[in-house]
mmCIF file of C-alpha atoms in Angstrom:
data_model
loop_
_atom_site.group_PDB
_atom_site.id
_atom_site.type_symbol
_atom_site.label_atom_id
_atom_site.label_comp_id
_atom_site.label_asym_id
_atom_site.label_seq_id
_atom_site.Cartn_x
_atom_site.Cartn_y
_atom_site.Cartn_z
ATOM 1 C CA UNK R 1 -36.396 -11.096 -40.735
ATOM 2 C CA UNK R 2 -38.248 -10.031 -44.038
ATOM 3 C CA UNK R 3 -35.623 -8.715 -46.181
ATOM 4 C CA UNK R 4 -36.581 -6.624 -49.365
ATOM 5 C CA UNK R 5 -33.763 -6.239 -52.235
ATOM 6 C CA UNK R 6 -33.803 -3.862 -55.235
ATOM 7 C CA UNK R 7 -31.440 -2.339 -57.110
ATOM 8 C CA UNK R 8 -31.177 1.549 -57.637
ATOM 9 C CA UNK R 9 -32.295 2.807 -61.304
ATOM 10 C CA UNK R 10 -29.586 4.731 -62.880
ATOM 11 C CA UNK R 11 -32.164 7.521 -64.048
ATOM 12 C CA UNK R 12 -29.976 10.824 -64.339
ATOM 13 C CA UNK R 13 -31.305 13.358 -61.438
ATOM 14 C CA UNK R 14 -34.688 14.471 -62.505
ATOM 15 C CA UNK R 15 -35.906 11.921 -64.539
ATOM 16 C CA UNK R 16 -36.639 9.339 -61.768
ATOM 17 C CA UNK R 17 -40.519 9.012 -61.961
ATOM 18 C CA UNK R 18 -43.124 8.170 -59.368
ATOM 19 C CA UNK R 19 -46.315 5.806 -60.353
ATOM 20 C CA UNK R 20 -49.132 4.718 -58.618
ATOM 21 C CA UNK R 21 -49.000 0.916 -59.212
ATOM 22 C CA UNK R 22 -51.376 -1.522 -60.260
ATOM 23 C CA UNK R 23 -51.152 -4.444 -58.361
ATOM 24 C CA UNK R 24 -51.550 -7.819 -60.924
ATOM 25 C CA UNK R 25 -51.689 -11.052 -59.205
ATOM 26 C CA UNK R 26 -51.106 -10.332 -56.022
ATOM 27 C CA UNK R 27 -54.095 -8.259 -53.198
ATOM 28 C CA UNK R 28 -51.156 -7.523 -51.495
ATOM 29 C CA UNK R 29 -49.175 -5.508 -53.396
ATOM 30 C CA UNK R 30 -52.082 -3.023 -53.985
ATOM 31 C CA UNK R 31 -50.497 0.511 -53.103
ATOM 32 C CA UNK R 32 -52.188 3.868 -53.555
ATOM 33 C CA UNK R 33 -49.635 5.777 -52.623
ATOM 34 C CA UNK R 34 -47.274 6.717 -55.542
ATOM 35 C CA UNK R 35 -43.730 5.437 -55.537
ATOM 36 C CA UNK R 36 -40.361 5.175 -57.647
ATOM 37 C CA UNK R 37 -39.541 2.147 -56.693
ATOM 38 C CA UNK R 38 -41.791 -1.016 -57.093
ATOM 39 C CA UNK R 39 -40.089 -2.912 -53.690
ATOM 40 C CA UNK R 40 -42.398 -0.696 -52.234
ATOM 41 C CA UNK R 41 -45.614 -1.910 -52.785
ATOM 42 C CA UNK R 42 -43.534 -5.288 -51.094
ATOM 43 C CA UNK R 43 -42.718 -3.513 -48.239
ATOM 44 C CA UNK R 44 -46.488 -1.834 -48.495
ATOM 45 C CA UNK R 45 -48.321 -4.723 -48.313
ATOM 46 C CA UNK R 46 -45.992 -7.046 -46.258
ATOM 47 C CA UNK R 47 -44.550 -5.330 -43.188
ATOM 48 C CA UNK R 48 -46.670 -5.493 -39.938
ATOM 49 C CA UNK R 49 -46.452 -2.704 -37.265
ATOM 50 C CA UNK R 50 -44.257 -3.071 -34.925
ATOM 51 C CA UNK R 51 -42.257 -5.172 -36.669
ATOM 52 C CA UNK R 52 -38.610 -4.825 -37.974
ATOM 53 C CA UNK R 53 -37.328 -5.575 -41.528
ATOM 54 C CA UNK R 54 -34.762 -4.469 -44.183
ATOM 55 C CA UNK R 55 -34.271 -2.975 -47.521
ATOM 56 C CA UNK R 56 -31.120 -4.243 -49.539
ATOM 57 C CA UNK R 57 -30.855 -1.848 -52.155
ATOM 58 C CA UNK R 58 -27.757 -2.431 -54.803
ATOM 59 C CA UNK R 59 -26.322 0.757 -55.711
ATOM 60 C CA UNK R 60 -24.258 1.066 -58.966
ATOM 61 C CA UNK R 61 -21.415 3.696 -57.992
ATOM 62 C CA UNK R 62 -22.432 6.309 -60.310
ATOM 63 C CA UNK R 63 -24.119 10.072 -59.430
ATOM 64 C CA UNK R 64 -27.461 9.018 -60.451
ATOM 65 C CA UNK R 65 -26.952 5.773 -58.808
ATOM 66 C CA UNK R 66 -26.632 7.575 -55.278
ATOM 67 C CA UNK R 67 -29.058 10.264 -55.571
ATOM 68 C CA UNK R 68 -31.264 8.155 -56.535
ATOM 69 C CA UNK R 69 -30.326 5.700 -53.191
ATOM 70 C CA UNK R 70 -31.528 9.051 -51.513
ATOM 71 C CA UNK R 71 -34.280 9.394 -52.921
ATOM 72 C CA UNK R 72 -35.370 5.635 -52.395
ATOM 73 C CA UNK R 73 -34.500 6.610 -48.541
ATOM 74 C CA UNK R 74 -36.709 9.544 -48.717
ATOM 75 C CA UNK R 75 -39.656 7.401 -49.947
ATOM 76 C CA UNK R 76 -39.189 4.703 -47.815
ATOM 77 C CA UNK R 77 -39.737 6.923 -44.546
ATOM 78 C CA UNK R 78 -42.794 8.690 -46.115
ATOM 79 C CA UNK R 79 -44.491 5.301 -46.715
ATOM 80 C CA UNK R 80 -43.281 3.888 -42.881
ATOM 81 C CA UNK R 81 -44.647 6.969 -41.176
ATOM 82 C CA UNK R 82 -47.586 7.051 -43.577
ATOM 83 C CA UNK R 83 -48.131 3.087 -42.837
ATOM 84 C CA UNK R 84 -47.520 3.425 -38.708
ATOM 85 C CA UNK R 85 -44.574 0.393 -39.178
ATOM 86 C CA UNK R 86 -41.052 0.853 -38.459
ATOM 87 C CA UNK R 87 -38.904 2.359 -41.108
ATOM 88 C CA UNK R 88 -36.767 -0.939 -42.165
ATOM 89 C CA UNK R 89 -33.434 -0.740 -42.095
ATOM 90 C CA UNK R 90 -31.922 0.333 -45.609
ATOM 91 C CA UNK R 91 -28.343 -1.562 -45.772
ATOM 92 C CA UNK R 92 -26.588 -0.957 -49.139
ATOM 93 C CA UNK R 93 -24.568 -2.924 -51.369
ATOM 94 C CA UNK R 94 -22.470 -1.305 -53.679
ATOM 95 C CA UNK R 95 -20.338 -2.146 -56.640
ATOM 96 C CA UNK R 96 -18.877 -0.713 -60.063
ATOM 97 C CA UNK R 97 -20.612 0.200 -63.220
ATOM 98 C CA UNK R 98 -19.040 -2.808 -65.045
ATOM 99 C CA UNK R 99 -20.979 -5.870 -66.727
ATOM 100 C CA UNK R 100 -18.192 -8.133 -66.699
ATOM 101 C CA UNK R 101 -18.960 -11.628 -65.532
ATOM 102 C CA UNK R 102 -16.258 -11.680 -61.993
ATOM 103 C CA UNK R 103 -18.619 -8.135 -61.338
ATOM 104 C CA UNK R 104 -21.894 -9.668 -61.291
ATOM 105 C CA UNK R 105 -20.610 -12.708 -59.364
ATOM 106 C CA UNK R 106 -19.217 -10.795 -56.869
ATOM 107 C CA UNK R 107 -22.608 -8.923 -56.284
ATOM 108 C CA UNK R 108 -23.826 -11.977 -56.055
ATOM 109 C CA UNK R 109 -21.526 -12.611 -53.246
ATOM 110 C CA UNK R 110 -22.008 -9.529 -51.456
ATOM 111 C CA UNK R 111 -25.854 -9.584 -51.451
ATOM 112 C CA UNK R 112 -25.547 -13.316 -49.756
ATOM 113 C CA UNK R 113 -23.994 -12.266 -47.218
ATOM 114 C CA UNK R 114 -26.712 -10.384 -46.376
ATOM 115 C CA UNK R 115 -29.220 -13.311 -45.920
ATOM 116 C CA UNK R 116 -29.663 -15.727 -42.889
ATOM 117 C CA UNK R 117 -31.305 -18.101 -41.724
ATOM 118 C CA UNK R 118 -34.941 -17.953 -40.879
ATOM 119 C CA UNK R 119 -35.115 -14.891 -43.650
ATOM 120 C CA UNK R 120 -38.499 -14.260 -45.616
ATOM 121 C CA UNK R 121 -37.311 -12.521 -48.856
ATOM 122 C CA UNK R 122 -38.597 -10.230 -51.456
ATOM 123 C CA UNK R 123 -36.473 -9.206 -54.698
ATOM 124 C CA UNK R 124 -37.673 -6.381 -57.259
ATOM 125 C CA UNK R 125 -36.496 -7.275 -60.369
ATOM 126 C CA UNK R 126 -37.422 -3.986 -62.187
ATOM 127 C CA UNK R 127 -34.236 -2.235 -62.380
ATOM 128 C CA UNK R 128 -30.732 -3.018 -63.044
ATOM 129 C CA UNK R 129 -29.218 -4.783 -66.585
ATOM 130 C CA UNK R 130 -30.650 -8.058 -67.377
ATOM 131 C CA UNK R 131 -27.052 -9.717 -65.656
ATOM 132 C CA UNK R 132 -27.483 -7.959 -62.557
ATOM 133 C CA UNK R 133 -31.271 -8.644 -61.877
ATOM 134 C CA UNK R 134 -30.059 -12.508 -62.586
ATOM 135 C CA UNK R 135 -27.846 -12.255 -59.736
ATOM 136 C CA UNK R 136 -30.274 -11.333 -57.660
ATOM 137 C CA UNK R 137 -32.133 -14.048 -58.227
ATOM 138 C CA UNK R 138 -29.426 -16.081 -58.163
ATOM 139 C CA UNK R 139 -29.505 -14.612 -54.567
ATOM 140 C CA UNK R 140 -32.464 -15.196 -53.698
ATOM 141 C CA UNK R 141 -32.150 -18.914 -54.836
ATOM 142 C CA UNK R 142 -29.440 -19.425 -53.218
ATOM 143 C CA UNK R 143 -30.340 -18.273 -49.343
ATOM 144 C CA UNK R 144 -33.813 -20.246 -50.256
ATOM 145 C CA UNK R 145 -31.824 -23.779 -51.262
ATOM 146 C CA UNK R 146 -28.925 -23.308 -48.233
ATOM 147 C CA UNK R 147 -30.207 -21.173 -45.441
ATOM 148 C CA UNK R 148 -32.107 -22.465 -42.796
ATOM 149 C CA UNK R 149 -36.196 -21.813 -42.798
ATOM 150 C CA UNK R 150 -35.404 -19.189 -45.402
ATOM 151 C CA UNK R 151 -38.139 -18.462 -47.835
ATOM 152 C CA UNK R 152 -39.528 -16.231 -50.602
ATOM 153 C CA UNK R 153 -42.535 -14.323 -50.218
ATOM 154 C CA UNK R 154 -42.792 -12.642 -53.409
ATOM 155 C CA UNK R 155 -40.484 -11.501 -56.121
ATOM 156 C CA UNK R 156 -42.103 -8.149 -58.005
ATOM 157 C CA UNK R 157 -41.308 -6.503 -61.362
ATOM 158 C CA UNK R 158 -42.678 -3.160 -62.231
ATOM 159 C CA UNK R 159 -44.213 -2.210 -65.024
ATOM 160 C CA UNK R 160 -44.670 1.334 -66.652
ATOM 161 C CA UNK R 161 -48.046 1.776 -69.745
ATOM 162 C CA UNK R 162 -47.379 4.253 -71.648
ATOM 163 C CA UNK R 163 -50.455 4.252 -73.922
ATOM 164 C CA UNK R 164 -49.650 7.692 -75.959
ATOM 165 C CA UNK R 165 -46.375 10.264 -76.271
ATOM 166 C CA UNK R 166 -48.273 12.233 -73.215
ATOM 167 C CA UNK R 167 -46.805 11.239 -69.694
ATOM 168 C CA UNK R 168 -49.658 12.647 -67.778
ATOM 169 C CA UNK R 169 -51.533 8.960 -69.151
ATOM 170 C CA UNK R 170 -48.789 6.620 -68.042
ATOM 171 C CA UNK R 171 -49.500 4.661 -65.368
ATOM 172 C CA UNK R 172 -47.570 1.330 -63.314
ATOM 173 C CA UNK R 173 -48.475 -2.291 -62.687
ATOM 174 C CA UNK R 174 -46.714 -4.290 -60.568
ATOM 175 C CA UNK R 175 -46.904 -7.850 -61.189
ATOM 176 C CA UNK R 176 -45.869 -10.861 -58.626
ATOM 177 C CA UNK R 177 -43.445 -13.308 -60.543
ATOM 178 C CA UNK R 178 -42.816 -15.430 -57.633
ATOM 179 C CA UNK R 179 -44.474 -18.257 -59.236
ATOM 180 C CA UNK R 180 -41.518 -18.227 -61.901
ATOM 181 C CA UNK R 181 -38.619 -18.663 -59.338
ATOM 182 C CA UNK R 182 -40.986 -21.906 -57.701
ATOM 183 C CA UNK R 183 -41.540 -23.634 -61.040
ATOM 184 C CA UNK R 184 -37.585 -23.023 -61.633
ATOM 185 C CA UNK R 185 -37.128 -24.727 -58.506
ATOM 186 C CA UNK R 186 -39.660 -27.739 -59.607
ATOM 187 C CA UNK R 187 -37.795 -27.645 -62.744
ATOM 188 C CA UNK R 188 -34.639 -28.271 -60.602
ATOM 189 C CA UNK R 189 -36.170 -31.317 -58.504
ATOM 190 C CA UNK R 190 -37.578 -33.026 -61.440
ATOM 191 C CA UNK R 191 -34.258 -33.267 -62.567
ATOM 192 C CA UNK R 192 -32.305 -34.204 -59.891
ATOM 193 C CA UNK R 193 -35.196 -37.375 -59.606
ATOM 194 C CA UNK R 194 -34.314 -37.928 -63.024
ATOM 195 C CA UNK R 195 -38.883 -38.014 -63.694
ATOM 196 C CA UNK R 196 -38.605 -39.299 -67.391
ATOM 197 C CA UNK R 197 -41.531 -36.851 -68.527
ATOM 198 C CA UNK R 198 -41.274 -33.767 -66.534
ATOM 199 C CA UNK R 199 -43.210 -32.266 -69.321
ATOM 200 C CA UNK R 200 -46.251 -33.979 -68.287
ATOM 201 C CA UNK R 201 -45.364 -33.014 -64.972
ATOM 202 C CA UNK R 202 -45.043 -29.383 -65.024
ATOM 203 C CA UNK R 203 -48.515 -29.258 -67.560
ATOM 204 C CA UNK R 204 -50.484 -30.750 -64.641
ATOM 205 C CA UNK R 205 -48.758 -28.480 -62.501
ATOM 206 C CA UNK R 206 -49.920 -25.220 -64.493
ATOM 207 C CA UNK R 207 -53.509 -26.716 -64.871
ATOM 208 C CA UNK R 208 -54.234 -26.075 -61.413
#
């Protein structure tokens, strides 16, 4: 199943923007639709009709954090009905408003038991502190090393121009950073060959 994961912005009621994003890098995530949430240029460009698929959205337990889970629910039935696909399945995974190190790891935990086997995965790595977007990663990683036939699609991180004070000019781009979790991964397996020059490895690599 293609599984989408975000995590919900904390922006108090009110202040939760929408952008039309620029897709850079990636055809697919082209969207002209507005949105809040950068997943859903993923889940724009990626779902098929008739087929069935999930959003994992990790939801800090705050107000903001579950208004703001409603309004992510809101926008992802506009786009489905707008798109003709069916509305995926928005599962959530919630845990505290704490940065300490046993926290992240056990969202870490959580969100993998959310993955299976045979899974195509997308991650939005736009919101959330810098810890908590590394465990989703870390996620991600993880079902793509153990699970069976799992893969990763695409891995997005929106980005907001602001190129004056006046908000009426700022505008998105969403950028596909997929390519960063697969060189991690070659960085990984040149390693555990023990290549004596991976440097010279990874520059051919990012010649082609």
């Amino acid at each position: 199943m293609k599984k989408f994961i975000t995590v919900i912005p904390l922006q108090v009621k009110g202040q939760l923007e929408c952008y039309r994003y620029e897709a850079v890098g990636n055809d697919r995530l082209s969207m002209e639709e507005a949105t809040s949430f950068p997943i859903l240029t993923a889940v724009r460009g990626y779902v098929e009709p008739g087929e069935n698929s999930q959003v994992i959205a990790v939801v800090i337990d705050t107000e903001s954090g579950r208004v703001n889970l409603s309004v992510l629910e809101q926008q992802l039935q506009a786009l489905a009905d707008h798109c003709g696909i069916p509305c995926p399945e928005l599962v959530t995974v919630e845990i505290p408003e704490d940065e300490a190190v046993a926290t992240h790891a056990a969202t870490f935990r959580k969100l993998i038991d959310h993955l299976d086997d045979d899974d195509e995965l997308f991650a939005c790595l736009t919101f959330g502190t810098k810890p908590l977007s590394e465990a989703v990663r870390m996620a991600v990683q993880y079902a793509y090393r153990v699970k069976r036939n799992a893969s990763i699609s695409c891995i997005v991180y929106g980005q907001i121009i602001r190129p004056d004070d006046d908000r009426t000019h700022w505008y998105g781009r969403v950028h596909d950073e997929t390519a960063l979790l697969r060189l991690d991964e070659i960085v990984r397996l040149l390693a555990d060959q023990g290549v004596e020059n991976p440097g010279a490895v990874l520059d051919t690599l990012m010649a082609l």
